[in-house]
Amino acid sequence: MSLRINDIAPDFTADSTEGEIRFHEWLGDSYAIIFSHPRDFTPVCTTEFGAVAQLAAEFEKRNTKVIGVSVDSVEDHRKWKNDIAQVAGVPANFAIIDDTSLTVAKAYDMLPAEYYLPGEGRSPADSATVRAVFIIGPDKKVRLTMTYPMSIGRNFAEILRALDAVRKTDGVPLATPANWVPGEDVIVALSLDDKAAAEKFGPLDIRLPYLRYAKDPA
Ligand code: BEZ
């Protein structure tokens, strides 16, 4: 069964480029983004890890730790980080987990459908993790998931935008409209009537009885 929104993110202990990680303890009071990729030393993955390396300061500003996962070893990850730095122009200073045991891949259901076929004829490529993304909250709950196929590199600007939306709506009766970016108006949940909504979030822009915007309470 795959992980669902609001499930507790599975805890794990794993070796990584930054040493042993006990996931829940490592998470502490931060948000986390776990993102898996098929293999080290492959073209799309190298561009993706470079993109994450370039966004390091943005994730830090958002109190968010980033962790990469693949079925390769720490030794490979360390060598591959040199290539990532060469392509990205900045070092990849985030942890990459050694998941040669497939512990994390199985716990987070990061393996492709082929992995689950009867063993005969399964190749090592079938045990490579897919391009999965999990945003985890400080309460250890899964807040958002995305899965991309092997051939399509992820849009990390969108992942950052989604992280902003998750943090904006956490614990408050707000939601974000399509294509929202920080600073734009947000939607007030229907759990508040107009009066209570205006008292809490200021003047409302009521487009429909169920579509009420308030200024981004930045
Ligand atoms: C890539 O990242 O380019 C890639 C990864 C696994 C298989 C094929 C390509």
mmCIF file with all atom_site columns, C-alpha atoms and ligand atoms in Angstrom:
data_model
loop_
_atom_site.group_PDB
_atom_site.id
_atom_site.type_symbol
_atom_site.label_atom_id
_atom_site.label_alt_id
_atom_site.label_comp_id
_atom_site.label_asym_id
_atom_site.label_entity_id
_atom_site.label_seq_id
_atom_site.pdbx_PDB_ins_code
_atom_site.Cartn_x
_atom_site.Cartn_y
_atom_site.Cartn_z
_atom_site.occupancy
_atom_site.B_iso_or_equiv
_atom_site.pdbx_formal_charge
_atom_site.auth_seq_id
_atom_site.auth_comp_id
_atom_site.auth_asym_id
_atom_site.auth_atom_id
_atom_site.pdbx_PDB_model_num
ATOM   1   C CA . MET A 1 1   ? 0.000   0.000   0.000   1.00 0.00 ? 1   MET A CA 1
ATOM   2   C CA . SER A 1 2   ? 1.453   3.354   -0.981  1.00 0.00 ? 2   SER A CA 1
ATOM   3   C CA . LEU A 1 3   ? 1.827   6.198   1.472   1.00 0.00 ? 3   LEU A CA 1
ATOM   4   C CA . ARG A 1 4   ? -1.061  8.617   1.710   1.00 0.00 ? 4   ARG A CA 1
ATOM   5   C CA . ILE A 1 5   ? -1.372  12.242  2.748   1.00 0.00 ? 5   ILE A CA 1
ATOM   6   C CA . ASN A 1 6   ? -1.321  12.487  6.573   1.00 0.00 ? 6   ASN A CA 1
ATOM   7   C CA . ASP A 1 7   ? 0.230   9.040   7.063   1.00 0.00 ? 7   ASP A CA 1
ATOM   8   C CA . ILE A 1 8   ? 3.159   9.107   9.467   1.00 0.00 ? 8   ILE A CA 1
ATOM   9   C CA . ALA A 1 9   ? 6.272   9.018   7.280   1.00 0.00 ? 9   ALA A CA 1
ATOM   10  C CA . PRO A 1 10  ? 8.019   5.698   7.926   1.00 0.00 ? 10  PRO A CA 1
ATOM   11  C CA . ASP A 1 11  ? 10.988  6.045   10.261  1.00 0.00 ? 11  ASP A CA 1
ATOM   12  C CA . PHE A 1 12  ? 14.248  4.440   9.155   1.00 0.00 ? 12  PHE A CA 1
ATOM   13  C CA . THR A 1 13  ? 17.903  4.264   10.023  1.00 0.00 ? 13  THR A CA 1
ATOM   14  C CA . ALA A 1 14  ? 20.212  4.488   7.028   1.00 0.00 ? 14  ALA A CA 1
ATOM   15  C CA . ASP A 1 15  ? 23.792  5.243   6.109   1.00 0.00 ? 15  ASP A CA 1
ATOM   16  C CA . SER A 1 16  ? 24.232  8.436   4.097   1.00 0.00 ? 16  SER A CA 1
ATOM   17  C CA . THR A 1 17  ? 26.903  10.751  2.738   1.00 0.00 ? 17  THR A CA 1
ATOM   18  C CA . GLU A 1 18  ? 26.515  12.674  6.035   1.00 0.00 ? 18  GLU A CA 1
ATOM   19  C CA . GLY A 1 19  ? 26.778  9.557   8.238   1.00 0.00 ? 19  GLY A CA 1
ATOM   20  C CA . GLU A 1 20  ? 24.020  7.513   9.852   1.00 0.00 ? 20  GLU A CA 1
ATOM   21  C CA . ILE A 1 21  ? 20.560  9.084   9.741   1.00 0.00 ? 21  ILE A CA 1
ATOM   22  C CA . ARG A 1 22  ? 17.727  8.120   12.082  1.00 0.00 ? 22  ARG A CA 1
ATOM   23  C CA . PHE A 1 23  ? 15.032  9.805   10.086  1.00 0.00 ? 23  PHE A CA 1
ATOM   24  C CA . HIS A 1 24  ? 12.517  10.993  12.708  1.00 0.00 ? 24  HIS A CA 1
ATOM   25  C CA . GLU A 1 25  ? 15.301  12.147  15.038  1.00 0.00 ? 25  GLU A CA 1
ATOM   26  C CA . TRP A 1 26  ? 17.134  13.856  12.146  1.00 0.00 ? 26  TRP A CA 1
ATOM   27  C CA . LEU A 1 27  ? 13.907  15.607  11.097  1.00 0.00 ? 27  LEU A CA 1
ATOM   28  C CA . GLY A 1 28  ? 13.520  17.292  14.509  1.00 0.00 ? 28  GLY A CA 1
ATOM   29  C CA . ASP A 1 29  ? 11.299  20.385  14.193  1.00 0.00 ? 29  ASP A CA 1
ATOM   30  C CA . SER A 1 30  ? 11.986  20.860  10.487  1.00 0.00 ? 30  SER A CA 1
ATOM   31  C CA . TYR A 1 31  ? 10.116  20.032  7.336   1.00 0.00 ? 31  TYR A CA 1
ATOM   32  C CA . ALA A 1 32  ? 11.828  17.542  5.068   1.00 0.00 ? 32  ALA A CA 1
ATOM   33  C CA . ILE A 1 33  ? 11.838  16.730  1.395   1.00 0.00 ? 33  ILE A CA 1
ATOM   34  C CA . ILE A 1 34  ? 12.769  13.166  0.564   1.00 0.00 ? 34  ILE A CA 1
ATOM   35  C CA . PHE A 1 35  ? 13.355  12.662  -3.126  1.00 0.00 ? 35  PHE A CA 1
ATOM   36  C CA . SER A 1 36  ? 14.378  9.446   -4.793  1.00 0.00 ? 36  SER A CA 1
ATOM   37  C CA . HIS A 1 37  ? 16.092  9.014   -8.124  1.00 0.00 ? 37  HIS A CA 1
ATOM   38  C CA . PRO A 1 38  ? 16.914  5.931   -10.199 1.00 0.00 ? 38  PRO A CA 1
ATOM   39  C CA . ARG A 1 39  ? 20.715  5.811   -10.289 1.00 0.00 ? 39  ARG A CA 1
ATOM   40  C CA . ASP A 1 40  ? 23.867  7.809   -9.651  1.00 0.00 ? 40  ASP A CA 1
ATOM   41  C CA . PHE A 1 41  ? 25.968  8.856   -12.674 1.00 0.00 ? 41  PHE A CA 1
ATOM   42  C CA . THR A 1 42  ? 22.940  9.252   -14.959 1.00 0.00 ? 42  THR A CA 1
ATOM   43  C CA . PRO A 1 43  ? 22.130  12.418  -16.932 1.00 0.00 ? 43  PRO A CA 1
ATOM   44  C CA . VAL A 1 44  ? 18.665  13.474  -15.742 1.00 0.00 ? 44  VAL A CA 1
ATOM   45  C CA . CYS A 1 45  ? 19.487  12.668  -12.099 1.00 0.00 ? 45  CYS A CA 1
ATOM   46  C CA . THR A 1 46  ? 22.653  14.757  -12.289 1.00 0.00 ? 46  THR A CA 1
ATOM   47  C CA . THR A 1 47  ? 20.684  17.798  -13.473 1.00 0.00 ? 47  THR A CA 1
ATOM   48  C CA . GLU A 1 48  ? 18.070  17.227  -10.742 1.00 0.00 ? 48  GLU A CA 1
ATOM   49  C CA . PHE A 1 49  ? 20.620  16.992  -7.939  1.00 0.00 ? 49  PHE A CA 1
ATOM   50  C CA . GLY A 1 50  ? 22.346  20.062  -9.338  1.00 0.00 ? 50  GLY A CA 1
ATOM   51  C CA . ALA A 1 51  ? 19.041  21.933  -9.213  1.00 0.00 ? 51  ALA A CA 1
ATOM   52  C CA . VAL A 1 52  ? 18.564  20.953  -5.560  1.00 0.00 ? 52  VAL A CA 1
ATOM   53  C CA . ALA A 1 53  ? 22.139  21.983  -4.728  1.00 0.00 ? 53  ALA A CA 1
ATOM   54  C CA . GLN A 1 54  ? 21.474  25.433  -6.231  1.00 0.00 ? 54  GLN A CA 1
ATOM   55  C CA . LEU A 1 55  ? 18.341  25.810  -4.062  1.00 0.00 ? 55  LEU A CA 1
ATOM   56  C CA . ALA A 1 56  ? 20.078  24.956  -0.770  1.00 0.00 ? 56  ALA A CA 1
ATOM   57  C CA . ALA A 1 57  ? 19.648  28.465  0.682   1.00 0.00 ? 57  ALA A CA 1
ATOM   58  C CA . GLU A 1 58  ? 15.947  28.506  -0.275  1.00 0.00 ? 58  GLU A CA 1
ATOM   59  C CA . PHE A 1 59  ? 15.280  25.238  1.551   1.00 0.00 ? 59  PHE A CA 1
ATOM   60  C CA . GLU A 1 60  ? 17.200  26.457  4.593   1.00 0.00 ? 60  GLU A CA 1
ATOM   61  C CA . LYS A 1 61  ? 15.132  29.694  4.689   1.00 0.00 ? 61  LYS A CA 1
ATOM   62  C CA . ARG A 1 62  ? 12.049  27.466  4.814   1.00 0.00 ? 62  ARG A CA 1
ATOM   63  C CA . ASN A 1 63  ? 13.357  25.360  7.732   1.00 0.00 ? 63  ASN A CA 1
ATOM   64  C CA . THR A 1 64  ? 13.424  22.362  5.378   1.00 0.00 ? 64  THR A CA 1
ATOM   65  C CA . LYS A 1 65  ? 15.988  19.568  5.240   1.00 0.00 ? 65  LYS A CA 1
ATOM   66  C CA . VAL A 1 66  ? 16.500  17.802  1.941   1.00 0.00 ? 66  VAL A CA 1
ATOM   67  C CA . ILE A 1 67  ? 17.546  14.214  1.542   1.00 0.00 ? 67  ILE A CA 1
ATOM   68  C CA . GLY A 1 68  ? 18.182  12.228  -1.659  1.00 0.00 ? 68  GLY A CA 1
ATOM   69  C CA . VAL A 1 69  ? 17.660  8.471   -1.967  1.00 0.00 ? 69  VAL A CA 1
ATOM   70  C CA . SER A 1 70  ? 18.800  5.895   -4.478  1.00 0.00 ? 70  SER A CA 1
ATOM   71  C CA . VAL A 1 71  ? 19.758  2.265   -4.472  1.00 0.00 ? 71  VAL A CA 1
ATOM   72  C CA . ASP A 1 72  ? 23.444  3.183   -4.856  1.00 0.00 ? 72  ASP A CA 1
ATOM   73  C CA . SER A 1 73  ? 26.149  3.170   -2.169  1.00 0.00 ? 73  SER A CA 1
ATOM   74  C CA . VAL A 1 74  ? 27.595  6.017   -0.122  1.00 0.00 ? 74  VAL A CA 1
ATOM   75  C CA . GLU A 1 75  ? 30.880  5.490   -1.961  1.00 0.00 ? 75  GLU A CA 1
ATOM   76  C CA . ASP A 1 76  ? 29.140  6.055   -5.314  1.00 0.00 ? 76  ASP A CA 1
ATOM   77  C CA . HIS A 1 77  ? 27.161  9.020   -3.965  1.00 0.00 ? 77  HIS A CA 1
ATOM   78  C CA . ARG A 1 78  ? 30.385  10.687  -2.764  1.00 0.00 ? 78  ARG A CA 1
ATOM   79  C CA . LYS A 1 79  ? 32.070  10.262  -6.163  1.00 0.00 ? 79  LYS A CA 1
ATOM   80  C CA . TRP A 1 80  ? 28.929  11.397  -7.995  1.00 0.00 ? 80  TRP A CA 1
ATOM   81  C CA . LYS A 1 81  ? 28.743  14.584  -5.885  1.00 0.00 ? 81  LYS A CA 1
ATOM   82  C CA . ASN A 1 82  ? 31.870  15.782  -7.720  1.00 0.00 ? 82  ASN A CA 1
ATOM   83  C CA . ASP A 1 83  ? 30.012  15.533  -11.034 1.00 0.00 ? 83  ASP A CA 1
ATOM   84  C CA . ILE A 1 84  ? 26.966  17.295  -9.579  1.00 0.00 ? 84  ILE A CA 1
ATOM   85  C CA . ALA A 1 85  ? 29.153  20.158  -8.323  1.00 0.00 ? 85  ALA A CA 1
ATOM   86  C CA . GLN A 1 86  ? 30.808  20.416  -11.746 1.00 0.00 ? 86  GLN A CA 1
ATOM   87  C CA . VAL A 1 87  ? 27.437  20.691  -13.510 1.00 0.00 ? 87  VAL A CA 1
ATOM   88  C CA . ALA A 1 88  ? 25.657  22.863  -10.931 1.00 0.00 ? 88  ALA A CA 1
ATOM   89  C CA . GLY A 1 89  ? 28.567  25.151  -10.081 1.00 0.00 ? 89  GLY A CA 1
ATOM   90  C CA . VAL A 1 90  ? 27.873  24.661  -6.362  1.00 0.00 ? 90  VAL A CA 1
ATOM   91  C CA . PRO A 1 91  ? 28.532  21.722  -4.029  1.00 0.00 ? 91  PRO A CA 1
ATOM   92  C CA . ALA A 1 92  ? 25.710  19.296  -3.242  1.00 0.00 ? 92  ALA A CA 1
ATOM   93  C CA . ASN A 1 93  ? 25.765  19.775  0.516   1.00 0.00 ? 93  ASN A CA 1
ATOM   94  C CA . PHE A 1 94  ? 22.767  17.633  1.347   1.00 0.00 ? 94  PHE A CA 1
ATOM   95  C CA . ALA A 1 95  ? 22.621  14.018  2.473   1.00 0.00 ? 95  ALA A CA 1
ATOM   96  C CA . ILE A 1 96  ? 22.140  11.201  -0.019  1.00 0.00 ? 96  ILE A CA 1
ATOM   97  C CA . ILE A 1 97  ? 21.053  7.914   1.486   1.00 0.00 ? 97  ILE A CA 1
ATOM   98  C CA . ASP A 1 98  ? 22.702  4.598   0.685   1.00 0.00 ? 98  ASP A CA 1
ATOM   99  C CA . ASP A 1 99  ? 19.669  2.461   0.006   1.00 0.00 ? 99  ASP A CA 1
ATOM   100 C CA . THR A 1 100 ? 21.422  -0.578  -1.423  1.00 0.00 ? 100 THR A CA 1
ATOM   101 C CA . SER A 1 101 ? 19.260  -2.633  0.970   1.00 0.00 ? 101 SER A CA 1
ATOM   102 C CA . LEU A 1 102 ? 16.061  -1.070  -0.559  1.00 0.00 ? 102 LEU A CA 1
ATOM   103 C CA . THR A 1 103 ? 14.843  -0.378  3.007   1.00 0.00 ? 103 THR A CA 1
ATOM   104 C CA . VAL A 1 104 ? 13.738  3.196   2.281   1.00 0.00 ? 104 VAL A CA 1
ATOM   105 C CA . ALA A 1 105 ? 12.618  2.395   -1.271  1.00 0.00 ? 105 ALA A CA 1
ATOM   106 C CA . LYS A 1 106 ? 10.251  -0.295  0.049   1.00 0.00 ? 106 LYS A CA 1
ATOM   107 C CA . ALA A 1 107 ? 9.010   1.688   3.059   1.00 0.00 ? 107 ALA A CA 1
ATOM   108 C CA . TYR A 1 108 ? 8.122   4.654   0.810   1.00 0.00 ? 108 TYR A CA 1
ATOM   109 C CA . ASP A 1 109 ? 6.979   2.535   -2.152  1.00 0.00 ? 109 ASP A CA 1
ATOM   110 C CA . MET A 1 110 ? 9.576   4.110   -4.458  1.00 0.00 ? 110 MET A CA 1
ATOM   111 C CA . LEU A 1 111 ? 10.052  1.071   -6.679  1.00 0.00 ? 111 LEU A CA 1
ATOM   112 C CA . PRO A 1 112 ? 8.568   0.770   -10.181 1.00 0.00 ? 112 PRO A CA 1
ATOM   113 C CA . ALA A 1 113 ? 5.784   -1.684  -11.007 1.00 0.00 ? 113 ALA A CA 1
ATOM   114 C CA . GLU A 1 114 ? 8.274   -4.084  -12.615 1.00 0.00 ? 114 GLU A CA 1
ATOM   115 C CA . TYR A 1 115 ? 9.892   -4.666  -9.224  1.00 0.00 ? 115 TYR A CA 1
ATOM   116 C CA . TYR A 1 116 ? 6.719   -6.367  -8.007  1.00 0.00 ? 116 TYR A CA 1
ATOM   117 C CA . LEU A 1 117 ? 6.526   -8.834  -10.908 1.00 0.00 ? 117 LEU A CA 1
ATOM   118 C CA . PRO A 1 118 ? 7.464   -12.442 -10.182 1.00 0.00 ? 118 PRO A CA 1
ATOM   119 C CA . GLY A 1 119 ? 11.275  -12.666 -9.783  1.00 0.00 ? 119 GLY A CA 1
ATOM   120 C CA . GLU A 1 120 ? 12.052  -14.420 -13.089 1.00 0.00 ? 120 GLU A CA 1
ATOM   121 C CA . GLY A 1 121 ? 13.559  -12.075 -15.654 1.00 0.00 ? 121 GLY A CA 1
ATOM   122 C CA . ARG A 1 122 ? 13.700  -9.038  -13.372 1.00 0.00 ? 122 ARG A CA 1
ATOM   123 C CA . SER A 1 123 ? 16.774  -6.930  -14.130 1.00 0.00 ? 123 SER A CA 1
ATOM   124 C CA . PRO A 1 124 ? 18.735  -4.680  -11.721 1.00 0.00 ? 124 PRO A CA 1
ATOM   125 C CA . ALA A 1 125 ? 17.216  -1.681  -13.556 1.00 0.00 ? 125 ALA A CA 1
ATOM   126 C CA . ASP A 1 126 ? 13.785  -2.789  -12.309 1.00 0.00 ? 126 ASP A CA 1
ATOM   127 C CA . SER A 1 127 ? 14.976  -2.266  -8.724  1.00 0.00 ? 127 SER A CA 1
ATOM   128 C CA . ALA A 1 128 ? 15.969  1.359   -9.353  1.00 0.00 ? 128 ALA A CA 1
ATOM   129 C CA . THR A 1 129 ? 13.849  3.871   -7.455  1.00 0.00 ? 129 THR A CA 1
ATOM   130 C CA . VAL A 1 130 ? 11.459  6.069   -9.425  1.00 0.00 ? 130 VAL A CA 1
ATOM   131 C CA . ARG A 1 131 ? 11.511  9.887   -9.194  1.00 0.00 ? 131 ARG A CA 1
ATOM   132 C CA . ALA A 1 132 ? 9.360   10.265  -6.077  1.00 0.00 ? 132 ALA A CA 1
ATOM   133 C CA . VAL A 1 133 ? 9.020   13.343  -3.852  1.00 0.00 ? 133 VAL A CA 1
ATOM   134 C CA . PHE A 1 134 ? 7.662   13.433  -0.302  1.00 0.00 ? 134 PHE A CA 1
ATOM   135 C CA . ILE A 1 135 ? 7.184   16.610  1.710   1.00 0.00 ? 135 ILE A CA 1
ATOM   136 C CA . ILE A 1 136 ? 7.107   15.672  5.402   1.00 0.00 ? 136 ILE A CA 1
ATOM   137 C CA . GLY A 1 137 ? 5.970   18.020  8.181   1.00 0.00 ? 137 GLY A CA 1
ATOM   138 C CA . PRO A 1 138 ? 7.637   18.549  11.559  1.00 0.00 ? 138 PRO A CA 1
ATOM   139 C CA . ASP A 1 139 ? 4.847   16.345  12.956  1.00 0.00 ? 139 ASP A CA 1
ATOM   140 C CA . LYS A 1 140 ? 6.351   13.544  10.766  1.00 0.00 ? 140 LYS A CA 1
ATOM   141 C CA . LYS A 1 141 ? 3.238   13.379  8.597   1.00 0.00 ? 141 LYS A CA 1
ATOM   142 C CA . VAL A 1 142 ? 3.295   13.087  4.806   1.00 0.00 ? 142 VAL A CA 1
ATOM   143 C CA . ARG A 1 143 ? 2.015   16.400  3.409   1.00 0.00 ? 143 ARG A CA 1
ATOM   144 C CA . LEU A 1 144 ? 2.540   15.998  -0.310  1.00 0.00 ? 144 LEU A CA 1
ATOM   145 C CA . THR A 1 145 ? 3.719   13.365  -2.758  1.00 0.00 ? 145 THR A CA 1
ATOM   146 C CA . MET A 1 146 ? 4.684   13.485  -6.432  1.00 0.00 ? 146 MET A CA 1
ATOM   147 C CA . THR A 1 147 ? 5.949   10.780  -8.752  1.00 0.00 ? 147 THR A CA 1
ATOM   148 C CA . TYR A 1 148 ? 7.618   11.369  -12.105 1.00 0.00 ? 148 TYR A CA 1
ATOM   149 C CA . PRO A 1 149 ? 8.707   8.790   -14.662 1.00 0.00 ? 149 PRO A CA 1
ATOM   150 C CA . MET A 1 150 ? 12.325  7.977   -15.428 1.00 0.00 ? 150 MET A CA 1
ATOM   151 C CA . SER A 1 151 ? 12.476  10.161  -18.544 1.00 0.00 ? 151 SER A CA 1
ATOM   152 C CA . ILE A 1 152 ? 11.196  13.416  -16.980 1.00 0.00 ? 152 ILE A CA 1
ATOM   153 C CA . GLY A 1 153 ? 13.299  15.571  -14.693 1.00 0.00 ? 153 GLY A CA 1
ATOM   154 C CA . ARG A 1 154 ? 11.363  17.223  -11.874 1.00 0.00 ? 154 ARG A CA 1
ATOM   155 C CA . ASN A 1 155 ? 10.613  20.949  -11.655 1.00 0.00 ? 155 ASN A CA 1
ATOM   156 C CA . PHE A 1 156 ? 12.221  21.960  -8.356  1.00 0.00 ? 156 PHE A CA 1
ATOM   157 C CA . ALA A 1 157 ? 10.763  25.456  -8.584  1.00 0.00 ? 157 ALA A CA 1
ATOM   158 C CA . GLU A 1 158 ? 7.346   23.758  -8.376  1.00 0.00 ? 158 GLU A CA 1
ATOM   159 C CA . ILE A 1 159 ? 8.482   21.653  -5.430  1.00 0.00 ? 159 ILE A CA 1
ATOM   160 C CA . LEU A 1 160 ? 9.598   24.843  -3.663  1.00 0.00 ? 160 LEU A CA 1
ATOM   161 C CA . ARG A 1 161 ? 6.265   26.509  -4.517  1.00 0.00 ? 161 ARG A CA 1
ATOM   162 C CA . ALA A 1 162 ? 4.350   23.497  -3.185  1.00 0.00 ? 162 ALA A CA 1
ATOM   163 C CA . LEU A 1 163 ? 6.464   23.584  -0.016  1.00 0.00 ? 163 LEU A CA 1
ATOM   164 C CA . ASP A 1 164 ? 5.552   27.267  0.415   1.00 0.00 ? 164 ASP A CA 1
ATOM   165 C CA . ALA A 1 165 ? 1.870   26.386  0.007   1.00 0.00 ? 165 ALA A CA 1
ATOM   166 C CA . VAL A 1 166 ? 2.110   23.520  2.506   1.00 0.00 ? 166 VAL A CA 1
ATOM   167 C CA . ARG A 1 167 ? 3.754   25.791  5.068   1.00 0.00 ? 167 ARG A CA 1
ATOM   168 C CA . LYS A 1 168 ? 1.270   28.612  4.383   1.00 0.00 ? 168 LYS A CA 1
ATOM   169 C CA . THR A 1 169 ? -1.769  26.428  5.031   1.00 0.00 ? 169 THR A CA 1
ATOM   170 C CA . ASP A 1 170 ? -0.387  24.388  7.926   1.00 0.00 ? 170 ASP A CA 1
ATOM   171 C CA . GLY A 1 171 ? -2.628  24.593  10.991  1.00 0.00 ? 171 GLY A CA 1
ATOM   172 C CA . VAL A 1 172 ? -4.744  27.486  9.658   1.00 0.00 ? 172 VAL A CA 1
ATOM   173 C CA . PRO A 1 173 ? -8.082  27.442  7.803   1.00 0.00 ? 173 PRO A CA 1
ATOM   174 C CA . LEU A 1 174 ? -6.516  28.534  4.513   1.00 0.00 ? 174 LEU A CA 1
ATOM   175 C CA . ALA A 1 175 ? -5.923  26.975  1.112   1.00 0.00 ? 175 ALA A CA 1
ATOM   176 C CA . THR A 1 176 ? -4.032  28.164  -1.945  1.00 0.00 ? 176 THR A CA 1
ATOM   177 C CA . PRO A 1 177 ? -5.601  28.566  -5.395  1.00 0.00 ? 177 PRO A CA 1
ATOM   178 C CA . ALA A 1 178 ? -4.253  27.208  -8.666  1.00 0.00 ? 178 ALA A CA 1
ATOM   179 C CA . ASN A 1 179 ? -0.788  28.468  -9.533  1.00 0.00 ? 179 ASN A CA 1
ATOM   180 C CA . TRP A 1 180 ? -0.494  30.382  -6.248  1.00 0.00 ? 180 TRP A CA 1
ATOM   181 C CA . VAL A 1 181 ? 2.845   31.870  -5.363  1.00 0.00 ? 181 VAL A CA 1
ATOM   182 C CA . PRO A 1 182 ? 3.760   33.582  -2.064  1.00 0.00 ? 182 PRO A CA 1
ATOM   183 C CA . GLY A 1 183 ? 2.310   37.079  -1.800  1.00 0.00 ? 183 GLY A CA 1
ATOM   184 C CA . GLU A 1 184 ? -0.815  36.289  -3.812  1.00 0.00 ? 184 GLU A CA 1
ATOM   185 C CA . ASP A 1 185 ? -4.250  36.072  -2.206  1.00 0.00 ? 185 ASP A CA 1
ATOM   186 C CA . VAL A 1 186 ? -5.183  32.863  -0.415  1.00 0.00 ? 186 VAL A CA 1
ATOM   187 C CA . ILE A 1 187 ? -8.556  31.113  -0.044  1.00 0.00 ? 187 ILE A CA 1
ATOM   188 C CA . VAL A 1 188 ? -10.353 31.058  3.320   1.00 0.00 ? 188 VAL A CA 1
ATOM   189 C CA . ALA A 1 189 ? -11.783 27.681  4.295   1.00 0.00 ? 189 ALA A CA 1
ATOM   190 C CA . LEU A 1 190 ? -15.537 27.246  4.585   1.00 0.00 ? 190 LEU A CA 1
ATOM   191 C CA . SER A 1 191 ? -15.165 26.250  8.231   1.00 0.00 ? 191 SER A CA 1
ATOM   192 C CA . LEU A 1 192 ? -15.273 30.019  8.962   1.00 0.00 ? 192 LEU A CA 1
ATOM   193 C CA . ASP A 1 193 ? -18.353 32.086  8.124   1.00 0.00 ? 193 ASP A CA 1
ATOM   194 C CA . ASP A 1 194 ? -17.820 35.462  6.418   1.00 0.00 ? 194 ASP A CA 1
ATOM   195 C CA . LYS A 1 195 ? -17.723 37.397  9.703   1.00 0.00 ? 195 LYS A CA 1
ATOM   196 C CA . ALA A 1 196 ? -15.260 35.066  11.415  1.00 0.00 ? 196 ALA A CA 1
ATOM   197 C CA . ALA A 1 197 ? -13.143 34.877  8.246   1.00 0.00 ? 197 ALA A CA 1
ATOM   198 C CA . ALA A 1 198 ? -12.921 38.680  7.980   1.00 0.00 ? 198 ALA A CA 1
ATOM   199 C CA . GLU A 1 199 ? -12.097 39.017  11.680  1.00 0.00 ? 199 GLU A CA 1
ATOM   200 C CA . LYS A 1 200 ? -9.247  36.530  11.326  1.00 0.00 ? 200 LYS A CA 1
ATOM   201 C CA . PHE A 1 201 ? -7.861  37.380  7.886   1.00 0.00 ? 201 PHE A CA 1
ATOM   202 C CA . GLY A 1 202 ? -9.073  40.926  7.099   1.00 0.00 ? 202 GLY A CA 1
ATOM   203 C CA . PRO A 1 203 ? -11.350 42.101  4.274   1.00 0.00 ? 203 PRO A CA 1
ATOM   204 C CA . LEU A 1 204 ? -12.523 39.298  1.999   1.00 0.00 ? 204 LEU A CA 1
ATOM   205 C CA . ASP A 1 205 ? -12.809 39.318  -1.765  1.00 0.00 ? 205 ASP A CA 1
ATOM   206 C CA . ILE A 1 206 ? -15.943 37.170  -2.166  1.00 0.00 ? 206 ILE A CA 1
ATOM   207 C CA . ARG A 1 207 ? -16.152 35.833  -5.750  1.00 0.00 ? 207 ARG A CA 1
ATOM   208 C CA . LEU A 1 208 ? -18.649 33.071  -4.988  1.00 0.00 ? 208 LEU A CA 1
ATOM   209 C CA . PRO A 1 209 ? -20.248 32.115  -1.673  1.00 0.00 ? 209 PRO A CA 1
ATOM   210 C CA . TYR A 1 210 ? -17.667 29.315  -1.455  1.00 0.00 ? 210 TYR A CA 1
ATOM   211 C CA . LEU A 1 211 ? -14.698 31.136  -3.042  1.00 0.00 ? 211 LEU A CA 1
ATOM   212 C CA . ARG A 1 212 ? -13.466 33.831  -0.693  1.00 0.00 ? 212 ARG A CA 1
ATOM   213 C CA . TYR A 1 213 ? -10.003 35.324  -0.989  1.00 0.00 ? 213 TYR A CA 1
ATOM   214 C CA . ALA A 1 214 ? -7.999  37.052  1.729   1.00 0.00 ? 214 ALA A CA 1
ATOM   215 C CA . LYS A 1 215 ? -4.640  38.791  1.526   1.00 0.00 ? 215 LYS A CA 1
ATOM   216 C CA . ASP A 1 216 ? -1.674  36.478  2.040   1.00 0.00 ? 216 ASP A CA 1
ATOM   217 C CA . PRO A 1 217 ? -1.037  36.746  5.796   1.00 0.00 ? 217 PRO A CA 1
ATOM   218 C CA . ALA A 1 218 ? 2.694   36.778  5.108   1.00 0.00 ? 218 ALA A CA 1
HETATM 219 C C1 . BEZ B 2 .   ? 18.773  9.559   -15.921 1.00 0.00 ? 1   BEZ B C1 1
HETATM 220 O O1 . BEZ B 2 .   ? 18.768  10.137  -14.830 1.00 0.00 ? 1   BEZ B O1 1
HETATM 221 O O2 . BEZ B 2 .   ? 19.072  10.141  -16.946 1.00 0.00 ? 1   BEZ B O2 1
HETATM 222 C C2 . BEZ B 2 .   ? 18.438  8.106   -16.002 1.00 0.00 ? 1   BEZ B C2 1
HETATM 223 C C3 . BEZ B 2 .   ? 18.268  7.356   -14.856 1.00 0.00 ? 1   BEZ B C3 1
HETATM 224 C C4 . BEZ B 2 .   ? 17.977  6.014   -14.968 1.00 0.00 ? 1   BEZ B C4 1
HETATM 225 C C5 . BEZ B 2 .   ? 17.845  5.422   -16.205 1.00 0.00 ? 1   BEZ B C5 1
HETATM 226 C C6 . BEZ B 2 .   ? 17.986  6.193   -17.335 1.00 0.00 ? 1   BEZ B C6 1
HETATM 227 C C7 . BEZ B 2 .   ? 18.286  7.533   -17.237 1.00 0.00 ? 1   BEZ B C7 1
#
